[in-house]
XYZ file of C-alpha atoms in Angstrom:
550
model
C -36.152 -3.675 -3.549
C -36.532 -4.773 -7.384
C -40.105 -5.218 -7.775
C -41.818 -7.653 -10.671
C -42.576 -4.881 -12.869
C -39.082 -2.913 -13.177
C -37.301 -6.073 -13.076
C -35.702 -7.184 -16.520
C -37.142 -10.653 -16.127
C -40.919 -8.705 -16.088
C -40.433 -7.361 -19.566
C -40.012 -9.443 -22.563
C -38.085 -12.034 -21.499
C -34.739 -13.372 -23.467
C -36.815 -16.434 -24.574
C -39.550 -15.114 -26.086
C -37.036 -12.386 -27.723
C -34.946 -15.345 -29.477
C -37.825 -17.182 -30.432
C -39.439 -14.030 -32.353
C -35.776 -13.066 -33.708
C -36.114 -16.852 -35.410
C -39.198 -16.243 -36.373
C -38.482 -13.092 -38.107
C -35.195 -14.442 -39.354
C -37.849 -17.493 -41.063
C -40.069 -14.209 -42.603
C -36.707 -12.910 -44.226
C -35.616 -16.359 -45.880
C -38.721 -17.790 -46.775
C -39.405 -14.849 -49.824
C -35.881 -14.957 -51.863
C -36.178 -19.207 -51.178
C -39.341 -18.689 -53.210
C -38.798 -16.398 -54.969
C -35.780 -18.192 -56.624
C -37.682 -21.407 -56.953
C -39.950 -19.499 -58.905
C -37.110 -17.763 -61.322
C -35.544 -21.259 -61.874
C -38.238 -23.066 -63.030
C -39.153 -20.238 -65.323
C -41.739 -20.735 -68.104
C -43.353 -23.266 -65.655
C -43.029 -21.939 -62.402
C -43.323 -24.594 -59.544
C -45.075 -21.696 -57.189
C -47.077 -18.862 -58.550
C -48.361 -20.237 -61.529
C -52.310 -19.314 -61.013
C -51.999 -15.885 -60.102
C -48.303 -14.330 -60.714
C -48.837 -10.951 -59.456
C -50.528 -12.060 -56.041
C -47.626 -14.310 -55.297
C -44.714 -11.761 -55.831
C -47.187 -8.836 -54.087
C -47.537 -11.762 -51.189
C -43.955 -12.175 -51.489
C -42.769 -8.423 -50.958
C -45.639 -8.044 -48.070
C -44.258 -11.150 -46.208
C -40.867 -10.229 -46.239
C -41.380 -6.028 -45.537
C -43.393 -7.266 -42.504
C -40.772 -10.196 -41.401
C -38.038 -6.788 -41.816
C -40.009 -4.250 -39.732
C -40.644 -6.831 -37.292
C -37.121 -7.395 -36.898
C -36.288 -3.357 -36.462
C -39.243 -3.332 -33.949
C -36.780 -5.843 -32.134
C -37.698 -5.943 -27.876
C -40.335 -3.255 -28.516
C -43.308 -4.191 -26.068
C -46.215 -5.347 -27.112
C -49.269 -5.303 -25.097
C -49.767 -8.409 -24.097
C -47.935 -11.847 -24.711
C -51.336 -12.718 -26.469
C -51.290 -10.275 -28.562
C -47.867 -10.329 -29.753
C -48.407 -14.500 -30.283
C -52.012 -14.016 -32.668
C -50.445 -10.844 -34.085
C -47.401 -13.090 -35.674
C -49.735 -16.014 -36.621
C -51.932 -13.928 -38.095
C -49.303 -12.362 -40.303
C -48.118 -16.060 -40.960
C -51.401 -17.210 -42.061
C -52.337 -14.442 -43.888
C -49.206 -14.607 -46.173
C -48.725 -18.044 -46.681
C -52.279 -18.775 -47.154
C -52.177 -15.913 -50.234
C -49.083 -17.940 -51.737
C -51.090 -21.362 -51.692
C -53.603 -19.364 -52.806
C -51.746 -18.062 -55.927
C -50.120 -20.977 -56.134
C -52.923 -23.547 -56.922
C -53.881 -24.148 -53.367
C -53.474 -27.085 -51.236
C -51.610 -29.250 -54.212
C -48.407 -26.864 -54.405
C -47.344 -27.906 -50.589
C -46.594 -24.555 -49.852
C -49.492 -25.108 -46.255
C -45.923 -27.419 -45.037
C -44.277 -23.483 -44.177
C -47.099 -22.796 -41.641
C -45.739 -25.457 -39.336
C -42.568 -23.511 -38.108
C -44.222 -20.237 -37.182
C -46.966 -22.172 -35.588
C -44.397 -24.413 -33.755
C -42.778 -21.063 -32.739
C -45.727 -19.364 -31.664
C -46.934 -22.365 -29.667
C -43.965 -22.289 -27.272
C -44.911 -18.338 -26.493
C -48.820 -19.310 -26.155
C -50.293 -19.421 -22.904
C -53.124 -21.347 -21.425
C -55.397 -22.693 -24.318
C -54.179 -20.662 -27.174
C -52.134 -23.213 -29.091
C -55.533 -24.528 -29.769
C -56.286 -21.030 -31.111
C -53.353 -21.082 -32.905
C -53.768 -24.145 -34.786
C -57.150 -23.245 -35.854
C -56.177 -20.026 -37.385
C -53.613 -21.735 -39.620
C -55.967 -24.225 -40.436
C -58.805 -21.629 -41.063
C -56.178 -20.259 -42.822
C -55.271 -23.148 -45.571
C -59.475 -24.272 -45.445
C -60.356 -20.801 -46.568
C -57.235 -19.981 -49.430
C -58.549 -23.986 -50.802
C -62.497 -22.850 -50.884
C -61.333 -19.283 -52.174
C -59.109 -21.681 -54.854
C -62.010 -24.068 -56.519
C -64.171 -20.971 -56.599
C -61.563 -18.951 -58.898
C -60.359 -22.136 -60.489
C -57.577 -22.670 -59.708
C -58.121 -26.244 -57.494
C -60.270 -28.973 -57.689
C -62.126 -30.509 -55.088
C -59.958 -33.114 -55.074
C -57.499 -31.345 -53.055
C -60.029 -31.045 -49.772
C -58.626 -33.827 -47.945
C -55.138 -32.625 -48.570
C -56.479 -29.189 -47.405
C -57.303 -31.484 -44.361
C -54.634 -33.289 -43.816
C -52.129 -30.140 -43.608
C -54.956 -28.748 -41.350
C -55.068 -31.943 -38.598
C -50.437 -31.688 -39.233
C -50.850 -27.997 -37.946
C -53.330 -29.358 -34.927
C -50.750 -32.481 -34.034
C -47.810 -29.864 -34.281
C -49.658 -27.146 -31.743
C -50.706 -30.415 -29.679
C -47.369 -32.002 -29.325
C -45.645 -28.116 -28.486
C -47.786 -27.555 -25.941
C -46.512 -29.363 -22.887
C -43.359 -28.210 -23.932
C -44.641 -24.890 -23.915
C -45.856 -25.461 -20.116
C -42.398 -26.568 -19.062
C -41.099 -23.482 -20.690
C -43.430 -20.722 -19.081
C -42.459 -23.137 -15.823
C -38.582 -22.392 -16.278
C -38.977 -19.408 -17.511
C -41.377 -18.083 -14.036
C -38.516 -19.794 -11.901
C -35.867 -17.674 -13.391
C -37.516 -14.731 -12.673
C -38.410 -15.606 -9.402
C -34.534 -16.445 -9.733
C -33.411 -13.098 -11.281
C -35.446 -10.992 -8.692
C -34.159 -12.894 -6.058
C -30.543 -12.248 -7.305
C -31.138 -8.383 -7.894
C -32.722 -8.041 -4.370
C -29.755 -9.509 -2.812
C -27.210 -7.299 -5.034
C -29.487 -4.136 -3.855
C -29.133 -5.543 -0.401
C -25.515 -6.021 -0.543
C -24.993 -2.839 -1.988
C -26.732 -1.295 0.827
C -25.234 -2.753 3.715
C -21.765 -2.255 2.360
C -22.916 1.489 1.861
C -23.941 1.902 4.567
C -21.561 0.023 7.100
C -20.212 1.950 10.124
C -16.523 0.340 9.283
C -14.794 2.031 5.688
C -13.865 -0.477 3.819
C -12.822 -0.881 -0.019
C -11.228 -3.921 -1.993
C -8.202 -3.568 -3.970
C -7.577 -5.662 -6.818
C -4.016 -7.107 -7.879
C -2.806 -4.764 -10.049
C -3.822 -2.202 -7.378
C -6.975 -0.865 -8.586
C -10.326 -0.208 -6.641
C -12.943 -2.697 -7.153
C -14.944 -1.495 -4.728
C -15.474 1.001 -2.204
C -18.359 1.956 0.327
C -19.172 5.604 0.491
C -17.345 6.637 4.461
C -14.318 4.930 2.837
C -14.713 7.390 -0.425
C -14.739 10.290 1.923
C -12.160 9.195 3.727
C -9.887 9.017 0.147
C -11.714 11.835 -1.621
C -15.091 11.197 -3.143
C -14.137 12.555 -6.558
C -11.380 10.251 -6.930
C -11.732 7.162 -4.878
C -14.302 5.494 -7.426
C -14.247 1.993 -8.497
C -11.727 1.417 -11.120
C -9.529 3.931 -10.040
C -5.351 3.432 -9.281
C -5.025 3.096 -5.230
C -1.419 4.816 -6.102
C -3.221 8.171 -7.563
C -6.108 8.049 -4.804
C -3.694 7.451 -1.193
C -0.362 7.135 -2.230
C 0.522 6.463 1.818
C -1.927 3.306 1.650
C -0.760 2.167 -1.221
C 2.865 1.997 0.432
C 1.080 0.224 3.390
C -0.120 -2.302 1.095
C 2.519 -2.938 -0.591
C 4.255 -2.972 3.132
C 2.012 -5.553 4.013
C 1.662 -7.641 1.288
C 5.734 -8.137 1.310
C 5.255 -9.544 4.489
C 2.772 -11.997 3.878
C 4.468 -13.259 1.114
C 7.838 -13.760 3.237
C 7.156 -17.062 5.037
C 9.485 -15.790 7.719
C 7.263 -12.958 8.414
C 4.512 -15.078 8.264
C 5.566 -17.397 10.864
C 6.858 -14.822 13.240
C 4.992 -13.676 16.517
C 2.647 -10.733 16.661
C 5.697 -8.887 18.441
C 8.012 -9.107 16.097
C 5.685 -8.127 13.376
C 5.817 -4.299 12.528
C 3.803 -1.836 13.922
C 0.715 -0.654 11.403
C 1.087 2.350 9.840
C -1.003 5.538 9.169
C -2.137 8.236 6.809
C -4.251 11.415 6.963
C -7.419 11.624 4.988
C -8.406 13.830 2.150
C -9.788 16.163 4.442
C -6.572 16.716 6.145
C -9.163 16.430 9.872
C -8.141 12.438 10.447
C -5.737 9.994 10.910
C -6.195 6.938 9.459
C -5.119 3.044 10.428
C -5.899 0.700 7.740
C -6.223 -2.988 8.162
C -5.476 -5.783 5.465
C -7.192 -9.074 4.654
C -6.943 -11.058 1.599
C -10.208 -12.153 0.135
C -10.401 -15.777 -2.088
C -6.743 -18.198 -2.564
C -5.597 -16.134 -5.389
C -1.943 -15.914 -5.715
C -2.327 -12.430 -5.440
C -5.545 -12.160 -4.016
C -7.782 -9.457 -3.944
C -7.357 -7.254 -0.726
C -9.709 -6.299 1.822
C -8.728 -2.824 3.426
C -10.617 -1.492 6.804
C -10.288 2.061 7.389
C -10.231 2.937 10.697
C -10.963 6.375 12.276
C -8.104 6.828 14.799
C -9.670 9.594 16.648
C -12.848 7.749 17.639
C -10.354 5.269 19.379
C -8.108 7.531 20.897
C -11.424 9.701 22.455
C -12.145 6.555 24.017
C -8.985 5.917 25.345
C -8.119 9.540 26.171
C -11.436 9.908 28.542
C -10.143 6.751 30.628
C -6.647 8.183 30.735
C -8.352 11.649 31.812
C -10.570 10.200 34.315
C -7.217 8.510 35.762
C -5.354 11.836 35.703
C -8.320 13.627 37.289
C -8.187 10.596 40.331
C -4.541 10.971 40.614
C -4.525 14.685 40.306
C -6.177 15.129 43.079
C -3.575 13.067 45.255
C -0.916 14.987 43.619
C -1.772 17.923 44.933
C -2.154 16.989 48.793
C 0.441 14.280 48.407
C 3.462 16.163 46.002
C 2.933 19.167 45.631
C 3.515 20.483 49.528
C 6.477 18.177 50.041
C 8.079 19.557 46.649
C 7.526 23.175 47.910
C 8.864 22.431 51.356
C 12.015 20.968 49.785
C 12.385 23.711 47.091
C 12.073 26.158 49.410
C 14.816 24.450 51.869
C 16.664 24.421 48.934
C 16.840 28.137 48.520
C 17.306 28.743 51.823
C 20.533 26.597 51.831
C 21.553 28.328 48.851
C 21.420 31.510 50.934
C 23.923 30.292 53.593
C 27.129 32.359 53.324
C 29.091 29.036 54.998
C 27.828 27.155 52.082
C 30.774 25.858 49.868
C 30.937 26.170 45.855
C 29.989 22.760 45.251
C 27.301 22.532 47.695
C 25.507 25.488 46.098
C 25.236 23.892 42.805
C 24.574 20.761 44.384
C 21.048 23.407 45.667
C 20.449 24.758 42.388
C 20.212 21.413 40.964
C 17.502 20.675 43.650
C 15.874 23.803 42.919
C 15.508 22.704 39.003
C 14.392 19.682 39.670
C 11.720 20.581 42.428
C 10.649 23.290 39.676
C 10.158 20.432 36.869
C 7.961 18.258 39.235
C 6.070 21.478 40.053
C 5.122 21.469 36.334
C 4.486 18.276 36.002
C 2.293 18.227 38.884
C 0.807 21.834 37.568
C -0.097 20.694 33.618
C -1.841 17.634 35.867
C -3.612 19.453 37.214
C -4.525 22.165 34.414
C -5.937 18.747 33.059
C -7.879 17.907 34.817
C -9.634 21.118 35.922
C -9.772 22.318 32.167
C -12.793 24.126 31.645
C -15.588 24.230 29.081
C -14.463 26.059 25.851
C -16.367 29.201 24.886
C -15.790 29.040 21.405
C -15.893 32.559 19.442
C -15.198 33.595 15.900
C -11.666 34.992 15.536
C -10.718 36.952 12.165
C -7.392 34.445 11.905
C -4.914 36.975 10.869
C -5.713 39.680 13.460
C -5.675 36.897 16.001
C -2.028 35.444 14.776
C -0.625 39.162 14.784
C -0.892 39.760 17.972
C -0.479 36.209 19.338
C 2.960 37.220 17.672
C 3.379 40.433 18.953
C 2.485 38.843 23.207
C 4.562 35.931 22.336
C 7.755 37.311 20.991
C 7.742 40.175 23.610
C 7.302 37.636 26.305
C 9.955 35.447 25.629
C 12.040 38.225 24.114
C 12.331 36.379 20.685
C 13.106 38.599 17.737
C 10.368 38.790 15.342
C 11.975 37.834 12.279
C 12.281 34.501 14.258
C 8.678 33.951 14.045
C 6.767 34.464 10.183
C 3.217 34.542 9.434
C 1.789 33.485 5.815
C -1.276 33.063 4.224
C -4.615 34.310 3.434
C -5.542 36.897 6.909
C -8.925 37.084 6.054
C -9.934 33.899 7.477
C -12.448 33.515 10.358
C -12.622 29.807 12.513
C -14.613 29.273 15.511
C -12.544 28.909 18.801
C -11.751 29.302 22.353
C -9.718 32.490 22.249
C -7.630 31.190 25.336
C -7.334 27.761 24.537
C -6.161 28.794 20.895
C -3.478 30.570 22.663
C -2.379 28.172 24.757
C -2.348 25.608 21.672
C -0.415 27.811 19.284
C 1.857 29.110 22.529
C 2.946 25.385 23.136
C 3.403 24.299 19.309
C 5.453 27.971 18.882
C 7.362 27.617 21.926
C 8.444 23.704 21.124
C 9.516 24.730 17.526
C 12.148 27.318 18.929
C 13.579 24.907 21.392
C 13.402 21.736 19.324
C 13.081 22.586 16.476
C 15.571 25.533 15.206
C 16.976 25.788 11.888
C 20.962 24.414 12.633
C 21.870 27.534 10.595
C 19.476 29.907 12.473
C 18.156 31.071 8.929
C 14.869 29.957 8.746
C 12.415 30.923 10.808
C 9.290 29.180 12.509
C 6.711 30.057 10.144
C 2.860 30.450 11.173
C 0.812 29.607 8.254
C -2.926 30.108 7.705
C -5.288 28.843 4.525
C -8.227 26.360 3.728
C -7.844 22.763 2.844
C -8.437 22.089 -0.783
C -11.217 19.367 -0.574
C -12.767 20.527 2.430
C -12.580 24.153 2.246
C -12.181 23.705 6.225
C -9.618 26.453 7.955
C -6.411 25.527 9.119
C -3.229 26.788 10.980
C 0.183 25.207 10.560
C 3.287 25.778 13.107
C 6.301 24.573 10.464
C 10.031 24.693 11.229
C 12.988 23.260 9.558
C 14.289 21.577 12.141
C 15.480 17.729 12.891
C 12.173 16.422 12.462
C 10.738 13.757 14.578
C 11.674 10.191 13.808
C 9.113 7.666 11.917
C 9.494 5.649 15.441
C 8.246 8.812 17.252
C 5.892 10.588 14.991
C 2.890 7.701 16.020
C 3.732 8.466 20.071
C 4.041 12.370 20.129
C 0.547 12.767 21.079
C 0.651 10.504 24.054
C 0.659 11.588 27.570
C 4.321 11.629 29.358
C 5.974 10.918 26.074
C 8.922 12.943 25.323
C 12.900 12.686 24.078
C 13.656 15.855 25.710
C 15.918 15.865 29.029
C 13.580 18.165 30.911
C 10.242 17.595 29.284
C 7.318 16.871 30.622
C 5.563 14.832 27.746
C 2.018 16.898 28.844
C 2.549 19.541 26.166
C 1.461 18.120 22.652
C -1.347 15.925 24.608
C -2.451 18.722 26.098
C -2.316 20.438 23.095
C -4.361 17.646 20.995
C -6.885 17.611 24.025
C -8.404 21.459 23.751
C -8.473 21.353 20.146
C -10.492 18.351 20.132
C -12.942 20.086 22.984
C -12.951 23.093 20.158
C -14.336 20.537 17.358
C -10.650 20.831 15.839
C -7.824 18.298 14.708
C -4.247 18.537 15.769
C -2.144 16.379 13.181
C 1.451 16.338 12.860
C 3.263 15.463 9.836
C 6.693 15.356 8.243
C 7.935 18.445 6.685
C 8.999 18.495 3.268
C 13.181 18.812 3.478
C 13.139 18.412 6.362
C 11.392 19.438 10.209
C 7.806 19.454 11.680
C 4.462 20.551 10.243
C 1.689 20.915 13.485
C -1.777 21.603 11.612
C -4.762 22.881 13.803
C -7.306 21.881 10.982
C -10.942 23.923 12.812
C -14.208 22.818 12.374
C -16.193 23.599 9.466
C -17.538 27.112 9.193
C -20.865 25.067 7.314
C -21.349 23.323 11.082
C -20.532 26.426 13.374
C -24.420 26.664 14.212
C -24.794 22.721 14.897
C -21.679 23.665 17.288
């Protein structure tokens, strides 16, 4: 927290700063005033008549002091005591050599000692306007004794002496509860000030460090503020305050904008959660995450500022995933006593009625469709089961490239797939951290669903295995790409989830599978759109900086 000492309000505060600047700016007028009183009543000067050469010396003195003091500006001094006799001793000093030169008391020059005085009595502290006042008034006593001695004055001019004397008393006198009020004020605001700059740093803290991501987004799209899991979310080096949302997330600005057209429809605004549309995501900079944002305005501004919560999809779907696993593992285990016997029987009745050499035409195709069908349910009931017996990964570090040739070599041979059909690019000198057979059965399923759903129309292009490090990150990655159909908007949020599918004989077990062991790897399985079309699966592995914390 902001202490007393470092705080702004602890150094010289703005008070005390304008009341010396008017002081000084009184040093700089008060010579050339003078001075050109003096050169327009030339051969009988009004001022300066008893000692010419003192009172332009006292002059140039006055004025070279009331300049430096003013470059010195907010310099510190070393105490507020010292700074206060400091200036009224350079007051005193000059103004008592001009009464001085000019004839003493009688010239009415002592009358100038009352606004530096005045000023220095509203900076005093305690009992020094007291101390103040008497140095002035030492000041004028000792110029008017210094005056009759030279000749200049009579002693007439004592009780005028005196009287400007007792002026400069009533003047320090009447200041000084002002003074008090003043130092009063002037302790509150600090107090004030602190108060305000602990609460900023406090602020600042507990929006830094907040579990939730969160950043604001001004009108005209701009970043007005931004906590620093949100920034790594977007990209610390260009997520910064001030910076264009549309340059930072181009995908969030587009679910802004998304949103904010719907608030601003009253139609939309009325309607039921239901018929609202479904939120959107994006990936983060680090290519690892998918990312749900959530939108509130802040203040009635017609277009308020926006408040955007970034939230960490895969957190939530690890939660949801173990209760959907420890429901598959339950019902696994029915399946197996329950289905999985019956199916066999039936299959293998099946076949044996397909064997009959009374059995018509019809009624063997009629078997073969029961066949199929018993075969799907036994892998349905078989990836349930591979579920929820899947075993610990043993992770190992794989030289990428190696791995991916002969990955190609086992899987093209197996399914008898030319090779041309499947491509590999990219930099082969890679290493990642991974289950060797879990990899395999990954790649195998992402491979395998890009030559069955995803073909090129033309048969042209073929399913390309592509290997690198993401930009911000340096993190390894493999993409499965194909230029295929593509998977619908509608479809891309759902292709993760258990039993989904738009196939007529899938299961809908594959990609969640899929997403499952490279999450128990401490990798990310992300799908997105293709550019021109078709499907981009990225394996994105962990960090080769965190493979001993692994």
């Amino acid at each position: 927290m902001t202490s007393p000492e470092s705080s702004p309000a602890a150094r010289q505060s703005d008070l005390a700063s304008r009341i010396v600047g008017l002081a000084n700016l009184y040093r700089l007028l008060v010579p050339p005033v003078l001075l050109g009183v003096r050169l327009s009543t030339h051969p009988a000067p009004v001022f300066g008549a008893q000692a010419p050469q003192l009172f332009l010396l006292a002059l140039a003195v006055y004025a070279t002091l009331g300049a430096l003091l003013t470059i010195a500006g907010r310099r510190r001094w070393p105490s507020r005591t010292a700074l206060v006799l400091g200036h009224v001793a350079i007051d005193s000093a000059a103004i008592g050599a001009l009464l001085y030169a000019s004839g003493g008391a009688s010239s009415g020059l002592g009358i100038l000692l009352v606004i530096p005085v005045l000023a220095m009595t509203l900076l005093a502290q305690g009992r020094e306007p007291l101390l103040i006042a008497a140095i002035a008034s030492l000041a004028v006593l000792t110029q008017q004794i210094l005056a009759q001695v030279a000749g200049y004055a009579s002693a007439s001019d004592y009780p005028l002496a005196g009287v400007m004397g007792a002026v400069v008393f009533l003047v320090a006198l009447a200041a000084w509860p002002v003074a008090t009020r003043l130092r009063e004020n002037e302790a509150l605001v600090r107090r004030q000030e602190l108060d305000l700059a602990n609460l900023a740093q406090l602020s600042q803290y507990i929006v830094q460090h907040l579990r939730e991501s969160i950043l604001v987004v001004d009108p005209g799209d701009r970043i007005r503020l931004i906590n620093e899991s949100a920034a790594q979310m977007l990209g610390d080096r260009v997520a910064v305050p001030g910076a264009l949302l549309g340059e930072v997330a181009p995908r969030l600005l587009y679910l802004l904008s998304t949103w904010r057209a719907s608030q601003e429809s009253p139609a939309a605004a009325a309607a039921d959660d239901a018929r609202r549309p479904e939120p959107g995501t994006f990936v983060a900079a680090d290519g690892a995450r998918v990312i749900e944002p959530h939108f509130a305005p802040l203040g009635t501004d017609r277009p308020p500022p926006v408040l955007v919560f970034l939230e960490d999809t895969g957190a939530i779907a690890a939660k949801v995933q173990q209760s959907k696993l420890a429901a598959l593992g339950r019902l696994s285990a029915s399946i197996a006593h329950e289905i999985r016997n019956p199916v066999g029987a039936m299959s293998h009745a099946a076949q044996l009625l397909a064997e009959s050499a009374a059995l018509a035409e019809e009624d063997r195709r009629l078997t073969s469709i029961m066949r199929s069908n018993a075969a799907r349910v036994s892998d349905i009931i078989e990836n349930i089961l591979q579920l929820s017996r899947r075993e610990a990964p043993r992770p190992e570090r794989l030289p990428l490239g190696e791995w991916c040739e002969a990955f190609r070599e086992e899987f093209c041979e197996t399914l008898q797939v030319p090779a041309e059909r499947l491509a590999i690019e990219g930099d082969g000198d890679i290493e990642v951290r991974a289950d060797p057979g879990q990899l395999h059965q990954i790649v195998w399923n992402l491979c395998q669903n890009a030559l069955t759903h995803g073909s090129d129309p033309a048969g042209e292009e073929p399913v390309r295995i592509r290997i690198g490090r993401l930009v911000p990150t340096g993190r390894p990655f493999l993409e499965v790409v194909d230029r295929g159909p593509g998977i619908g908007p509608a479809d891309a949020e759902r292709v993760f989830e258990p039993f989904f599918t738009r196939a007529a004989r899938g299961t809908g077990l594959g990609l969640f599978l899929a997403r499952e062991l490279a999450e128990g790897n401490a990798a990310t399985l992300l799908y997105e759109p293709h550019e021109g079309g078709g499907s981009r699966f990225r394996i994105v592995f962990s960090d080769p900086r965190r493979w001993r914390a692994l």
